[in-house]
Backbone as numpy.savetxt, mean C-alpha at the origin, in Angstrom:
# Nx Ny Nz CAx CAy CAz Cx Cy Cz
15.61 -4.12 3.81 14.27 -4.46 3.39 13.56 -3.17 2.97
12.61 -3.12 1.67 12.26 -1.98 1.16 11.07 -2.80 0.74
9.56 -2.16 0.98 8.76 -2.40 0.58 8.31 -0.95 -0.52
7.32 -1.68 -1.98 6.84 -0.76 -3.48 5.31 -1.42 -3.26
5.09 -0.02 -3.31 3.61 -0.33 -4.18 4.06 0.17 -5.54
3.21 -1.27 -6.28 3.54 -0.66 -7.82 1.72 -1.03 -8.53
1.62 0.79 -9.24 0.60 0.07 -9.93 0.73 0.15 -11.38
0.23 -1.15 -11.66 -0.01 -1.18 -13.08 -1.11 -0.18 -13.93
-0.73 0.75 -14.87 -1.61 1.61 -15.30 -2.70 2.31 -15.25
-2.40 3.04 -13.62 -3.27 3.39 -12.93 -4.21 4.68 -13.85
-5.58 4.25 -13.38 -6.43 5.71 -14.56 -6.81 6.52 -13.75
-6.98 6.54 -12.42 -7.83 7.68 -11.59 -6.47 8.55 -10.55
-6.01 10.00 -10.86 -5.13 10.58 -10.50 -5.67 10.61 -8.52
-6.85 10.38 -8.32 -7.02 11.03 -7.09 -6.73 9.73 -6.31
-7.02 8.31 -6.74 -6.29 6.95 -6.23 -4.73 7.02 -6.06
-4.05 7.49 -7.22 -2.52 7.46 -7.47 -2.39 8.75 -6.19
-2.77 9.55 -6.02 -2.28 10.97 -5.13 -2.69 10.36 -3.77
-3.68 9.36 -3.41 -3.78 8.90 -1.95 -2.65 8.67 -1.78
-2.29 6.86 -2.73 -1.78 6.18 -2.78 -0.02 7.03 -2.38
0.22 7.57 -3.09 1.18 8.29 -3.09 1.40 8.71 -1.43
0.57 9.37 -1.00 0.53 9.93 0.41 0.99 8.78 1.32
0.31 8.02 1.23 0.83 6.28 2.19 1.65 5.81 2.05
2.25 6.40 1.01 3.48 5.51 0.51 4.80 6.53 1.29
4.59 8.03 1.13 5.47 9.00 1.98 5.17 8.89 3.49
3.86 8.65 4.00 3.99 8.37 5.59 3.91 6.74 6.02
5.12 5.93 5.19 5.07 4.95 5.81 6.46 4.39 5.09
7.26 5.24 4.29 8.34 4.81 3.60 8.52 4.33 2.68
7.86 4.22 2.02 6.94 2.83 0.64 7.74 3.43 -0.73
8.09 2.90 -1.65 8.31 3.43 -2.89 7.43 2.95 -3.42
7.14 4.25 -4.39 6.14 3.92 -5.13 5.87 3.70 -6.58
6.35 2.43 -7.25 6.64 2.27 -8.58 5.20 2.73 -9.46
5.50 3.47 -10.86 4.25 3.23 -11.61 4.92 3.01 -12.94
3.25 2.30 -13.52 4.12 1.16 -14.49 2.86 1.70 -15.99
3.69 2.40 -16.97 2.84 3.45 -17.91 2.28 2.42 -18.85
1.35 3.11 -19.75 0.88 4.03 -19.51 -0.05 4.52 -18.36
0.31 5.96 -18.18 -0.71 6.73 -16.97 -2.21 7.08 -17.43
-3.21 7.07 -17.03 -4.21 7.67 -17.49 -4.41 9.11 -17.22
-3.14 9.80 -16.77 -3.63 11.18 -16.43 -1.72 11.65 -16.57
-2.09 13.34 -16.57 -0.44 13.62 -16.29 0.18 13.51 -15.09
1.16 12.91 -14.92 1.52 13.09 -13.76 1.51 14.45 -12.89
1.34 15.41 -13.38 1.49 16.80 -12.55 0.11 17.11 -12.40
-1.24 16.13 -12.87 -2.24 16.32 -12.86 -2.53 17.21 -11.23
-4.23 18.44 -11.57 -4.14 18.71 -10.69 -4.67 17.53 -9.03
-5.94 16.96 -9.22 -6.25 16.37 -8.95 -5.35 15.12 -7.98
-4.45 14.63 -8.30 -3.39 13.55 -7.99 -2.35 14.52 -7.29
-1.99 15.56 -7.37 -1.18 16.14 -6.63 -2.01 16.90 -5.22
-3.14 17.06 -5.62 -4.32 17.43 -4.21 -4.60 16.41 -3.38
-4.77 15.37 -3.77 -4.95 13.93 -3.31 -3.48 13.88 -2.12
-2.59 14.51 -2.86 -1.36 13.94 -2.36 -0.70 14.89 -1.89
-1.29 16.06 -1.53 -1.19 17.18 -1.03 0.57 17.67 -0.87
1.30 18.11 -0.25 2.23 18.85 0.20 3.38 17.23 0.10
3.05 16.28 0.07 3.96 14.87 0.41 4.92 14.38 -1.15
4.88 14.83 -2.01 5.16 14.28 -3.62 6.58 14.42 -3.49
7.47 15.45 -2.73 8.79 15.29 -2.64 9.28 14.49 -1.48
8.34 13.93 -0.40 9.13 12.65 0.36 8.71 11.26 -0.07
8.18 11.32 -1.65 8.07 9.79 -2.17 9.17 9.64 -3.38
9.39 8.25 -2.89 10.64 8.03 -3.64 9.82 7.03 -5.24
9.44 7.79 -6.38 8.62 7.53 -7.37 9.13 7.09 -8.63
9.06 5.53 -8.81 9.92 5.23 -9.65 8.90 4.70 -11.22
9.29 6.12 -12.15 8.48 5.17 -13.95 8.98 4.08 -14.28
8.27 2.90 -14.80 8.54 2.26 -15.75 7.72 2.12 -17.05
8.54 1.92 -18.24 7.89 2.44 -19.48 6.59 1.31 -19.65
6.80 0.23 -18.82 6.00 -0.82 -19.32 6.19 -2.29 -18.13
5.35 -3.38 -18.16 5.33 -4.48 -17.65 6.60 -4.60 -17.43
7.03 -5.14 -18.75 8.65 -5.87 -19.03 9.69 -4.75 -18.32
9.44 -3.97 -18.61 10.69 -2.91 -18.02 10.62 -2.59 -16.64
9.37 -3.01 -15.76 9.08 -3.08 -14.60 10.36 -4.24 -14.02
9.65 -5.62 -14.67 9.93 -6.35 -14.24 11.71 -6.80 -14.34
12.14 -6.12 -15.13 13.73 -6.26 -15.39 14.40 -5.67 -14.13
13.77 -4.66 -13.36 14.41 -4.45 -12.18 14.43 -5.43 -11.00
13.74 -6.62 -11.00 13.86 -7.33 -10.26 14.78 -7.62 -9.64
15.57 -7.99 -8.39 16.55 -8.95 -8.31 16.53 -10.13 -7.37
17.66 -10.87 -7.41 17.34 -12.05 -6.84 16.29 -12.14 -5.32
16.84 -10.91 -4.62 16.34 -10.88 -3.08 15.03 -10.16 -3.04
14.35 -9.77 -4.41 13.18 -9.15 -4.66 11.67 -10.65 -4.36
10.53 -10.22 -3.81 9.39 -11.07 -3.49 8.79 -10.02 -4.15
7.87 -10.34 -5.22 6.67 -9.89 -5.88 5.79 -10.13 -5.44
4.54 -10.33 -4.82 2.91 -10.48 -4.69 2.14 -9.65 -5.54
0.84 -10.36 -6.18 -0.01 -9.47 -7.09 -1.13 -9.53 -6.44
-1.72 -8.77 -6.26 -2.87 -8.35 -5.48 -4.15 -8.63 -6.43
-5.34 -9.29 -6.14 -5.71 -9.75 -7.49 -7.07 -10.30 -6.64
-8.04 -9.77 -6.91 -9.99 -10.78 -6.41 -10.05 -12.13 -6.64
-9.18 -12.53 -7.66 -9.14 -13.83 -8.66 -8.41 -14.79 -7.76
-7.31 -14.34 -6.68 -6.58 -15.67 -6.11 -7.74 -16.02 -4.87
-7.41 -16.94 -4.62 -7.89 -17.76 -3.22 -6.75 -17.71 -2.25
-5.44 -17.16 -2.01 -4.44 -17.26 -0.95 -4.31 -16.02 -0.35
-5.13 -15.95 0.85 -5.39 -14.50 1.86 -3.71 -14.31 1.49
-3.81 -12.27 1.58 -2.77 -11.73 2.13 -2.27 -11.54 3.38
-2.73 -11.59 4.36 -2.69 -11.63 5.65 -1.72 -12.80 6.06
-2.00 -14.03 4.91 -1.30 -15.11 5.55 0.25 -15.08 5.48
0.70 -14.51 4.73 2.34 -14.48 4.20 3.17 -13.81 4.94
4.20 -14.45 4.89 5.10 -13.85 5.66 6.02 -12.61 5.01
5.86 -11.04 5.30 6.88 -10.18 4.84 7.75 -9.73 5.75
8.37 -10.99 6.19 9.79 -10.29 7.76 11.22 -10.33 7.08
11.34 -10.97 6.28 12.51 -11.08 5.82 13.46 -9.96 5.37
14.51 -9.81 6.27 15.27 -8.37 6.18 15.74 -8.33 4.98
16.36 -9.76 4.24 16.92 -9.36 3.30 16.53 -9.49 2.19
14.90 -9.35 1.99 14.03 -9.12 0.76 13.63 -7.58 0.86
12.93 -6.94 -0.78 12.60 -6.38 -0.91 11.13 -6.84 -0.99
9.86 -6.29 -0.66 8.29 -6.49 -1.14 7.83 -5.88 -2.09
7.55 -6.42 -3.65 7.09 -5.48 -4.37 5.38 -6.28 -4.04
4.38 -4.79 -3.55 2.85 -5.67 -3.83 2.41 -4.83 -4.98
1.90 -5.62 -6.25 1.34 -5.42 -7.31 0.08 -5.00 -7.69
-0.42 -3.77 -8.08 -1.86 -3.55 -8.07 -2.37 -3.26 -9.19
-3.27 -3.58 -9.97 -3.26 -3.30 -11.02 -4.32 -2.35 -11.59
-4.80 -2.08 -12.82 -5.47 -0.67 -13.27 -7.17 -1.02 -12.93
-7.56 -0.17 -12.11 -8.85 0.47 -11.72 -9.72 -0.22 -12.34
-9.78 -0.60 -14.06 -11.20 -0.87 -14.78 -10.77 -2.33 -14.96
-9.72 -2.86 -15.54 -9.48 -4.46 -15.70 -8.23 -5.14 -14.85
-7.86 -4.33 -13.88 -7.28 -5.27 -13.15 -5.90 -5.35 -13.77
-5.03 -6.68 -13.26 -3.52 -6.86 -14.05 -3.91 -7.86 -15.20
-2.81 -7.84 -16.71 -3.63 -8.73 -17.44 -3.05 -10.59 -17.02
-3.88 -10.66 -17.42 -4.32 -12.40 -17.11 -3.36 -13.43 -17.57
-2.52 -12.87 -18.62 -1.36 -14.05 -18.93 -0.54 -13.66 -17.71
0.33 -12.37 -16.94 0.90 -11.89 -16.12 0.17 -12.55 -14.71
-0.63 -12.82 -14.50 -1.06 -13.32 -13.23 -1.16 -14.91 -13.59
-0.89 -15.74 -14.56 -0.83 -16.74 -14.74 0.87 -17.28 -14.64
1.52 -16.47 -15.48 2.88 -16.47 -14.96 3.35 -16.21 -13.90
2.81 -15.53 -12.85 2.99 -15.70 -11.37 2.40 -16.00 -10.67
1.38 -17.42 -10.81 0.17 -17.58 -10.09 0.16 -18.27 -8.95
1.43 -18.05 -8.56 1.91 -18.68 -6.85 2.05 -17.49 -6.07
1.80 -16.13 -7.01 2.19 -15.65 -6.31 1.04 -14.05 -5.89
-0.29 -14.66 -6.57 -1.12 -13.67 -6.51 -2.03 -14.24 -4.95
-2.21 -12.66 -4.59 -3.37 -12.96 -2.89 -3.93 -12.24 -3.50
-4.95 -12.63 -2.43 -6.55 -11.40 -2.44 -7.02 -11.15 -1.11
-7.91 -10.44 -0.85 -7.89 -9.83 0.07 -9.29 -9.91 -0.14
-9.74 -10.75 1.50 -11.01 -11.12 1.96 -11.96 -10.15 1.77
-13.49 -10.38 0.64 -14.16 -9.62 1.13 -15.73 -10.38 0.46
-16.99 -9.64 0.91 -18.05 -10.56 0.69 -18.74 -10.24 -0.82
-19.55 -11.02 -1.13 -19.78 -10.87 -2.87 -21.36 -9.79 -2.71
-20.80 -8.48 -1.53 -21.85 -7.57 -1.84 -21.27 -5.96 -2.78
-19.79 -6.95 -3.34 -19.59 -5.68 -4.21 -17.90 -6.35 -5.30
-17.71 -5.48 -6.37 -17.09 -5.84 -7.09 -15.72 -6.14 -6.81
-15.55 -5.11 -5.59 -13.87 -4.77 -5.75 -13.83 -4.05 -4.81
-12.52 -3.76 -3.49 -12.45 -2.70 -3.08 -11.35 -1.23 -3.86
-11.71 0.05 -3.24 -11.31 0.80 -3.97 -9.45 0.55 -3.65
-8.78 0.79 -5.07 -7.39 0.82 -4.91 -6.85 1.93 -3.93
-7.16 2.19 -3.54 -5.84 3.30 -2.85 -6.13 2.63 -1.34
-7.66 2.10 -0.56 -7.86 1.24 0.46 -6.92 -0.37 0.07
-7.15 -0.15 -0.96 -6.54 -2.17 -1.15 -4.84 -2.35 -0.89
-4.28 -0.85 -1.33 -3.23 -0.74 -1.25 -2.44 -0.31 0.34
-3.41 0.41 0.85 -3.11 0.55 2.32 -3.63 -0.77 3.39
-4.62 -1.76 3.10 -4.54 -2.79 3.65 -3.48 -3.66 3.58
-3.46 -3.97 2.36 -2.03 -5.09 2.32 -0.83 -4.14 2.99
-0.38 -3.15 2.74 0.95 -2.35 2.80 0.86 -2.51 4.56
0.10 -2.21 5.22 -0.09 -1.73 6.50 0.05 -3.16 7.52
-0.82 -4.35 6.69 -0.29 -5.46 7.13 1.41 -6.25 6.57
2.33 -6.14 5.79 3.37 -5.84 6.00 4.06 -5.44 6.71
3.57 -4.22 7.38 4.57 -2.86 7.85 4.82 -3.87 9.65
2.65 -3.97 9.53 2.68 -4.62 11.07 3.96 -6.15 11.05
4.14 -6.69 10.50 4.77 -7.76 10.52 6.22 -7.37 10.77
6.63 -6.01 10.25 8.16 -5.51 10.12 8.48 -5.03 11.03
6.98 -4.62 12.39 7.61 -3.92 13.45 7.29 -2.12 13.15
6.81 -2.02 11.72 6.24 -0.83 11.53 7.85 0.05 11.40
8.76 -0.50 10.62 10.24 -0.08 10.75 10.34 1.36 10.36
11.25 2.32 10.85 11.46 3.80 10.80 10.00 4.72 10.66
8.92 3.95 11.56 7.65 4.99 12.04 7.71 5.25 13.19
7.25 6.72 13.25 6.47 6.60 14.82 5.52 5.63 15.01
5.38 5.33 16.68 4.06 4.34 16.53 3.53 5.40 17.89
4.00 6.27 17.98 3.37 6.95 19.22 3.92 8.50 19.03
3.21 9.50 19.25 3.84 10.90 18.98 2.95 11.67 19.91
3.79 12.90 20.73 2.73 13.40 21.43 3.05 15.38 20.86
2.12 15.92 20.53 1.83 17.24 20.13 1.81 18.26 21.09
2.20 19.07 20.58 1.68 20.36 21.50 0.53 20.43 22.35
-0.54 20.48 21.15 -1.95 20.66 21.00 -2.82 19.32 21.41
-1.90 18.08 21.97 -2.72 17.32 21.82 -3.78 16.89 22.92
-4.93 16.41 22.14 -5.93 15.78 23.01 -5.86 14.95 23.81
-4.71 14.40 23.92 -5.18 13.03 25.02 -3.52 13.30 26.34
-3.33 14.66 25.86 -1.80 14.80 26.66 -2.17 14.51 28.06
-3.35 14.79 28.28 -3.69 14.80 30.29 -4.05 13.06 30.43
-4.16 12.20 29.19 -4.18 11.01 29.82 -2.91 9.70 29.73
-2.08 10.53 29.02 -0.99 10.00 29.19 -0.05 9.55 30.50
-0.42 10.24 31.17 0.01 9.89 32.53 -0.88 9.22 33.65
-2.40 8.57 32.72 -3.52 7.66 33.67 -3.48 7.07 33.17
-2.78 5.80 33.37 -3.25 4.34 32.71 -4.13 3.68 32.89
-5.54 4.37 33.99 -5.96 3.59 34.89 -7.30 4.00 33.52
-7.21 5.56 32.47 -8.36 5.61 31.71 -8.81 4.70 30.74
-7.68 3.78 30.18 -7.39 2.76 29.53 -7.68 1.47 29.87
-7.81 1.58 31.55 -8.12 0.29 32.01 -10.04 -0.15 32.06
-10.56 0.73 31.56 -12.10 -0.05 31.56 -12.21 0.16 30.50
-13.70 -0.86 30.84 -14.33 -1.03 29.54 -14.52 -0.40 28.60
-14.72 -1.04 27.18 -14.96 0.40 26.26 -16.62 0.68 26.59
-17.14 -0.34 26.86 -18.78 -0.21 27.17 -19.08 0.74 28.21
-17.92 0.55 29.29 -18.82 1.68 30.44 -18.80 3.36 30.05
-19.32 3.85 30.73 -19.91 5.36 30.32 -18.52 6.08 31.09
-18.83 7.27 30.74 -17.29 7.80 31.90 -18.18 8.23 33.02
């Protein structure tokens, strides 16, 4: 099982360089589907994405169609899209022997509209209230991705790491700090 974020003709390098980052600390490939609105070596998108651009596995495609020819049978597409009514949250991504591609599309218009009609079983959206247009892509892409991951068991992550330096090393061994309220005071 291999989960892609893929976006469709992404224009803002500092979205693509988050995006990018989440995709190296969580295993994600990260398809992009041209044209780019920026160079890829842009500075901006590589700051975004700081020191991480060689542990993402970053795959071009010249276009929609040439995206979509990589498909294969054991491949699940979802398009991420304001326009569906079928929460993402609700679906199931456990299946070992699928791949997840989730689909995101470009910053100013979204994916185009015959493409989400031809897969329109297969576009979610992702709950939110009509006090704004859209959430930002590189958040939209780490919500859905992250609820996946939770469903997979969060496969080849840490889910716990303890540091040198770290802050909470002296309460690792009190379970009892964990045991009250979050309301009471210490």
């Amino acid at each position: 099982m291999t989960n892609h974020v893929v976006l469709y003709e992404p224009l803002m390098p500092a979205n693509t360089g988050n995006i990018a980052r989440t995709c190296a600390g969580t295993n994600t490939v990260l398809d992009l589907i041209e044209p780019l609105g920026f160079q890829i070596d842009n500075k901006k998108m590589k700051r975004a994405g700081l020191d991480y651009w060689d542990k993402v596995d970053v795959r071009m495609h010249d276009d929609l169609d040439a995206f979509l020819k990589t498909l294969g049978p054991n491949d699940e597409m979802y398009l991420i899209s304001k326009f569906s009514s079928k929460n993402y949250a609700e679906v199931d991504y456990t299946d070992p022997k699928k791949n997840y591609y989730f689909v995101f599309g470009k910053e100013t218009t979204g994916l185009p509209e015959t493409f989400m009609r031809e897969y329109y079983d297969r576009n979610l959206r992702i709950p939110m209230s009509n006090n704004i247009r859209c959430y930002n892509l590189s958040n939209s892409v780490a919500m859905v991705l992250l609820e996946a991951l939770r469903q997979q068991g969060f496969p080849n992550m840490e889910t716990a790491h303890h540091y040198e330096n770290d802050k909470l090393k002296d309460d690792y061994n009190r379970p009892e700090r964990y045991e009250r309220n979050l309301g009471d005071k210490k």
